[in-house]
PDB file of C-alpha atoms in Angstrom:
ATOM      1  CA  MET A   4      32.533   5.430   3.832  1.00 42.00           C
ATOM      2  CA  LEU A   5      29.040   6.985   4.654  1.00 47.00           C
ATOM      3  CA  ALA A   6      27.773   6.890   8.691  1.00 50.00           C
ATOM      4  CA  GLY A   7      25.840   3.691   9.177  1.00 53.00           C
ATOM      5  CA  ARG A   8      26.370   2.189   6.177  1.00 58.00           C
ATOM      6  CA  GLN A   9      29.114  -0.370   4.976  1.00 65.00           C
ATOM      7  CA  SER A  10      30.593  -0.667   1.703  1.00 72.00           C
ATOM      8  CA  LEU A  11      28.641  -4.091  -0.182  1.00 72.00           C
ATOM      9  CA  LYS A  12      30.738  -6.067  -2.897  1.00 75.00           C
ATOM     10  CA  PHE A  13      28.511  -8.202  -5.583  1.00 78.00           C
ATOM     11  CA  VAL A  14      28.636 -11.712  -3.884  1.00 77.00           C
ATOM     12  CA  ASN A  15      26.439 -14.737  -4.639  1.00 82.00           C
ATOM     13  CA  GLN A  16      24.654 -15.584  -2.389  1.00 81.00           C
ATOM     14  CA  ASP A  17      22.372 -19.661  -1.304  1.00 89.00           C
ATOM     15  CA  ALA A  18      18.939 -18.529  -0.040  1.00 92.00           C
ATOM     16  CA  ARG A  19      15.088 -19.686   0.381  1.00 93.00           C
ATOM     17  CA  LEU A  20      12.412 -18.329  -1.389  1.00 94.00           C
ATOM     18  CA  TYR A  21       8.576 -19.985  -1.137  1.00 94.00           C
ATOM     19  CA  GLY A  22       5.714 -18.222  -1.457  1.00 96.00           C
ATOM     20  CA  LEU A  23       2.121 -18.275  -2.919  1.00 96.00           C
ATOM     21  CA  ASP A  24      -0.444 -16.624  -5.846  1.00 97.00           C
ATOM     22  CA  ILE A  25      -3.916 -17.348  -5.072  1.00 98.00           C
ATOM     23  CA  SER A  26      -6.399 -15.328  -7.678  1.00 98.00           C
ATOM     24  CA  GLY A  27      -9.790 -16.005  -8.710  1.00 98.00           C
ATOM     25  CA  ARG A  28     -12.594 -14.915 -10.548  1.00 98.00           C
ATOM     26  CA  LYS A  29     -16.972 -15.390  -9.410  1.00 97.00           C
ATOM     27  CA  PHE A  30     -19.537 -13.900 -11.801  1.00 97.00           C
ATOM     28  CA  LEU A  31     -22.214 -12.558  -9.544  1.00 96.00           C
ATOM     29  CA  GLY A  32     -25.262 -12.777 -10.951  1.00 95.00           C
ATOM     30  CA  ARG A  33     -27.121  -9.623 -12.921  1.00 95.00           C
ATOM     31  CA  ALA A  34     -28.563  -6.894 -12.181  1.00 93.00           C
ATOM     32  CA  ALA A  35     -28.696  -3.333 -14.125  1.00 93.00           C
ATOM     33  CA  GLY A  36     -25.716  -5.263 -16.284  1.00 95.00           C
ATOM     34  CA  GLU A  37     -23.481  -8.146 -15.569  1.00 97.00           C
ATOM     35  CA  TRP A  38     -21.370  -7.928 -12.033  1.00 97.00           C
ATOM     36  CA  ALA A  39     -18.358 -10.293 -11.232  1.00 98.00           C
ATOM     37  CA  GLY A  40     -15.781 -10.606  -8.144  1.00 98.00           C
ATOM     38  CA  ARG A  41     -11.532 -11.343  -8.149  1.00 98.00           C
ATOM     39  CA  ALA A  42      -9.621 -11.897  -6.433  1.00 98.00           C
ATOM     40  CA  SER A  43      -5.962 -11.975  -5.888  1.00 98.00           C
ATOM     41  CA  LEU A  44      -3.123 -13.225  -2.395  1.00 98.00           C
ATOM     42  CA  SER A  45       0.367 -12.782  -3.522  1.00 98.00           C
ATOM     43  CA  TYR A  46       2.962 -13.693  -0.440  1.00 97.00           C
ATOM     44  CA  VAL A  47       7.221 -14.592  -0.648  1.00 96.00           C
ATOM     45  CA  ARG A  48       9.098 -15.473   2.129  1.00 95.00           C
ATOM     46  CA  ALA A  49      12.892 -15.760   0.900  1.00 94.00           C
ATOM     47  CA  LYS A  50      15.749 -15.576   3.486  1.00 93.00           C
ATOM     48  CA  ALA A  51      19.686 -16.227   3.428  1.00 91.00           C
ATOM     49  CA  ASP A  52      21.556 -19.103   4.461  1.00 89.00           C
ATOM     50  CA  ASN A  53      23.124 -16.206   6.851  1.00 88.00           C
ATOM     51  CA  GLY A  54      20.246 -15.915   8.407  1.00 88.00           C
ATOM     52  CA  ASP A  55      19.848 -12.416   7.112  1.00 90.00           C
ATOM     53  CA  ASN A  56      16.346 -11.619   5.036  1.00 92.00           C
ATOM     54  CA  LEU A  57      17.143 -10.690   1.417  1.00 91.00           C
ATOM     55  CA  TYR A  58      16.312  -7.343   0.017  1.00 88.00           C
ATOM     56  CA  ASN A  59      13.492  -5.447  -1.458  1.00 90.00           C
ATOM     57  CA  ILE A  60      10.670  -8.001  -1.026  1.00 94.00           C
ATOM     58  CA  MET A  61       7.464  -7.522  -1.443  1.00 95.00           C
ATOM     59  CA  PRO A  62       5.079  -8.466   1.842  1.00 96.00           C
ATOM     60  CA  LEU A  63       2.112 -10.577   2.154  1.00 97.00           C
ATOM     61  CA  SER A  64      -0.572  -7.801  -0.178  1.00 98.00           C
ATOM     62  CA  ALA A  65      -4.130  -8.476  -2.254  1.00 98.00           C
ATOM     63  CA  ARG A  66      -6.747  -7.467  -3.618  1.00 98.00           C
ATOM     64  CA  LEU A  67     -10.048  -7.330  -3.884  1.00 98.00           C
ATOM     65  CA  ALA A  68     -12.156  -5.460  -7.980  1.00 98.00           C
ATOM     66  CA  LEU A  69     -16.262  -5.720  -8.033  1.00 98.00           C
ATOM     67  CA  ASP A  70     -16.297  -4.826 -12.398  1.00 98.00           C
ATOM     68  CA  HIS A  71     -20.077  -4.159 -14.120  1.00 98.00           C
ATOM     69  CA  ASN A  72     -20.503  -4.707 -17.178  1.00 97.00           C
ATOM     70  CA  LEU A  73     -23.489  -2.797 -19.144  1.00 97.00           C
ATOM     71  CA  GLY A  74     -23.898  -2.874 -22.672  1.00 94.00           C
ATOM     72  CA  ALA A  75     -20.336  -0.283 -23.667  1.00 96.00           C
ATOM     73  CA  TRP A  76     -20.100   0.125 -20.721  1.00 97.00           C
ATOM     74  CA  SER A  77     -17.374  -1.470 -18.205  1.00 97.00           C
ATOM     75  CA  ASN A  78     -16.198  -0.040 -14.762  1.00 97.00           C
ATOM     76  CA  THR A  79     -14.452  -1.849 -11.803  1.00 98.00           C
ATOM     77  CA  LEU A  80     -14.061  -0.833  -8.568  1.00 98.00           C
ATOM     78  CA  GLU A  81     -10.362  -2.801  -6.792  1.00 98.00           C
ATOM     79  CA  THR A  82      -8.551  -2.383  -3.095  1.00 98.00           C
ATOM     80  CA  VAL A  83      -5.396  -2.953  -3.043  1.00 97.00           C
ATOM     81  CA  PHE A  84      -4.292  -4.659   0.724  1.00 98.00           C
ATOM     82  CA  VAL A  85      -0.188  -4.182   1.331  1.00 97.00           C
ATOM     83  CA  ALA A  86       1.168  -5.792   4.495  1.00 97.00           C
ATOM     84  CA  SER A  87       3.230  -4.186   7.212  1.00 96.00           C
ATOM     85  CA  LYS A  88       7.363  -4.498   6.039  1.00 95.00           C
ATOM     86  CA  ASP A  89       8.678  -5.597   9.121  1.00 93.00           C
ATOM     87  CA  LYS A  90      11.346  -8.266   6.949  1.00 93.00           C
ATOM     88  CA  VAL A  91      13.669  -6.569   6.107  1.00 91.00           C
ATOM     89  CA  SER A  92      17.866  -7.400   5.224  1.00 87.00           C
ATOM     90  CA  SER A  93      20.137  -5.621   7.179  1.00 83.00           C
ATOM     91  CA  VAL A  94      23.333  -5.817   6.123  1.00 81.00           C
ATOM     92  CA  ARG A  95      22.203  -3.132   2.956  1.00 79.00           C
ATOM     93  CA  ALA A  96      19.964  -1.709   6.305  1.00 77.00           C
ATOM     94  CA  GLU A  97      16.690  -1.464   4.760  1.00 84.00           C
ATOM     95  CA  GLN A  98      13.632   0.571   5.931  1.00 85.00           C
ATOM     96  CA  LYS A  99      11.003  -0.975   7.368  1.00 91.00           C
ATOM     97  CA  THR A 100       6.983   0.267   6.091  1.00 93.00           C
ATOM     98  CA  ALA A 101       3.656  -0.117   7.610  1.00 95.00           C
ATOM     99  CA  GLY A 102       0.948  -2.275   5.762  1.00 96.00           C
ATOM    100  CA  TYR A 103      -2.246   0.444   4.243  1.00 97.00           C
ATOM    101  CA  ALA A 104      -4.621   0.204   1.714  1.00 97.00           C
ATOM    102  CA  ILE A 105      -5.996   2.248  -1.209  1.00 97.00           C
ATOM    103  CA  ALA A 106      -9.350   1.957  -3.622  1.00 98.00           C
ATOM    104  CA  ASN A 107      -9.105   1.990  -7.681  1.00 98.00           C
ATOM    105  CA  PHE A 108     -11.483   3.312  -9.623  1.00 98.00           C
ATOM    106  CA  ARG A 109     -11.876   2.182 -13.621  1.00 98.00           C
ATOM    107  CA  THR A 110     -14.347   3.172 -15.904  1.00 98.00           C
ATOM    108  CA  SER A 111     -14.401   1.914 -20.069  1.00 97.00           C
ATOM    109  CA  TYR A 112     -16.495   2.728 -22.768  1.00 98.00           C
ATOM    110  CA  LYS A 113     -15.727   1.276 -25.754  1.00 96.00           C
ATOM    111  CA  VAL A 114     -17.482   3.357 -28.707  1.00 96.00           C
ATOM    112  CA  THR A 115     -17.474   1.709 -31.838  1.00 95.00           C
ATOM    113  CA  LYS A 116     -15.605  -2.088 -32.551  1.00 92.00           C
ATOM    114  CA  SER A 117     -12.323  -0.463 -32.711  1.00 95.00           C
ATOM    115  CA  ILE A 118     -11.933   2.785 -30.617  1.00 97.00           C
ATOM    116  CA  ARG A 119     -12.128   2.798 -26.678  1.00 97.00           C
ATOM    117  CA  LEU A 120     -12.773   5.679 -23.654  1.00 98.00           C
ATOM    118  CA  ASP A 121     -10.847   5.025 -20.484  1.00 98.00           C
ATOM    119  CA  ALA A 122     -11.045   6.692 -17.429  1.00 98.00           C
ATOM    120  CA  GLY A 123      -9.957   5.934 -13.952  1.00 97.00           C
ATOM    121  CA  VAL A 124      -9.047   7.166 -10.801  1.00 98.00           C
ATOM    122  CA  ASP A 125      -5.492   5.943  -8.604  1.00 97.00           C
ATOM    123  CA  ASN A 126      -5.780   5.462  -5.179  1.00 97.00           C
ATOM    124  CA  LEU A 127      -9.040   7.315  -4.410  1.00 96.00           C
ATOM    125  CA  PHE A 128      -8.906   8.917  -1.182  1.00 96.00           C
ATOM    126  CA  ASP A 129      -5.505  10.438  -1.735  1.00 96.00           C
ATOM    127  CA  ARG A 130      -3.724   7.884   1.119  1.00 95.00           C
ATOM    128  CA  GLN A 131      -0.660   8.467   2.022  1.00 95.00           C
ATOM    129  CA  TYR A 132       2.067   5.920   1.912  1.00 95.00           C
ATOM    130  CA  ASN A 133       5.621   4.637   1.180  1.00 93.00           C
ATOM    131  CA  LEU A 134       6.533   1.704  -0.853  1.00 92.00           C
ATOM    132  CA  PRO A 135       7.149  -1.358   0.438  1.00 93.00           C
ATOM    133  CA  LEU A 136       9.782  -1.761  -2.764  1.00 92.00           C
ATOM    134  CA  GLY A 137       9.879   2.423  -3.828  1.00 87.00           C
ATOM    135  CA  GLY A 138      13.427   2.466  -2.673  1.00 80.00           C
ATOM    136  CA  LEU A 139      14.897   5.772  -0.183  1.00 80.00           C
ATOM    137  CA  GLU A 140      14.449   9.091  -0.997  1.00 80.00           C
ATOM    138  CA  TYR A 141      17.624  10.428  -0.118  1.00 78.00           C
ATOM    139  CA  ALA A 142      17.042  14.641  -0.949  1.00 79.00           C
ATOM    140  CA  SER A 143      16.666  14.570   3.171  1.00 75.00           C
ATOM    141  CA  ALA A 144      18.827  12.394   4.681  1.00 74.00           C
ATOM    142  CA  ASP A 145      22.648  13.925   6.112  1.00 74.00           C
ATOM    143  CA  MET A 146      24.175  10.390   6.572  1.00 67.00           C
ATOM    144  CA  MET A 147      26.899  11.813   7.658  1.00 73.00           C
ATOM    145  CA  MET A 148      25.119  12.973  10.371  1.00 75.00           C
ATOM    146  CA  GLY A 149      23.884  10.078  10.963  1.00 72.00           C
ATOM    147  CA  ILE A 150      19.900  10.508   8.781  1.00 75.00           C
ATOM    148  CA  ALA A 151      19.314   7.454   6.797  1.00 74.00           C
ATOM    149  CA  PRO A 152      17.023   8.391   3.969  1.00 79.00           C
ATOM    150  CA  LYS A 153      13.226   7.364   4.305  1.00 81.00           C
ATOM    151  CA  PRO A 154      10.927   4.761   2.145  1.00 84.00           C
ATOM    152  CA  LEU A 155       9.992   7.028  -0.793  1.00 84.00           C
ATOM    153  CA  ARG A 156       6.115   8.466  -0.772  1.00 88.00           C
ATOM    154  CA  ALA A 157       3.742   6.875  -2.660  1.00 91.00           C
ATOM    155  CA  MET A 158       2.023   9.182  -5.350  1.00 91.00           C
ATOM    156  CA  GLY A 159      -1.273  10.836  -3.905  1.00 93.00           C
ATOM    157  CA  ARG A 160      -3.835  10.480  -6.136  1.00 96.00           C
ATOM    158  CA  SER A 161      -3.820  10.208  -9.804  1.00 96.00           C
ATOM    159  CA  ILE A 162      -6.498  11.256 -12.142  1.00 97.00           C
ATOM    160  CA  ASN A 163      -6.089   9.250 -16.072  1.00 97.00           C
ATOM    161  CA  ALA A 164      -7.640   9.199 -18.817  1.00 98.00           C
ATOM    162  CA  GLY A 165      -7.285   8.090 -22.370  1.00 97.00           C
ATOM    163  CA  VAL A 166      -8.386   6.503 -26.020  1.00 97.00           C
ATOM    164  CA  SER A 167      -7.507   3.484 -27.119  1.00 95.00           C
ATOM    165  CA  VAL A 168      -7.723   2.751 -31.112  1.00 96.00           C
ATOM    166  CA  ASP A 169      -7.706  -0.924 -33.102  1.00 93.00           C
ATOM    167  CA  PHE A 170      -6.854  -0.921 -36.407  1.00 88.00           C
TER     168      PHE A 170
END
């Protein structure tokens, strides 16, 4: 057995889960193209009947996006907000994570009816944060010495490009 951890068995548990997913889209108007706003909000609360929080439950999260279309061009500026993860499973020694907000930008150009070019930047401002559902990073941990693993870091700025062909 490792320091600070306990051996677990697969056993069914009674638990209660509740939550909500809300999303919407609103056309904002025409000015140098068509503009629309999108928003979504997700929340889940999960607790076992023994009083412990369930493992690996996403904290409150929201997305706000501004979409722009002008002819063959489509653009999206999106912001993702995630609350801190502080309702964690004590039985599984789940780690807490801080809340964060990141921005993403995506653009696409429809060259022909069947060919589209896509490009985007995720985590536009290269924000460093830990993934609430990303698991643990064991490389720097020394469980025998009581140094617990840390939550896995999220990916930094990512630049993506692609071509889509319909046939």
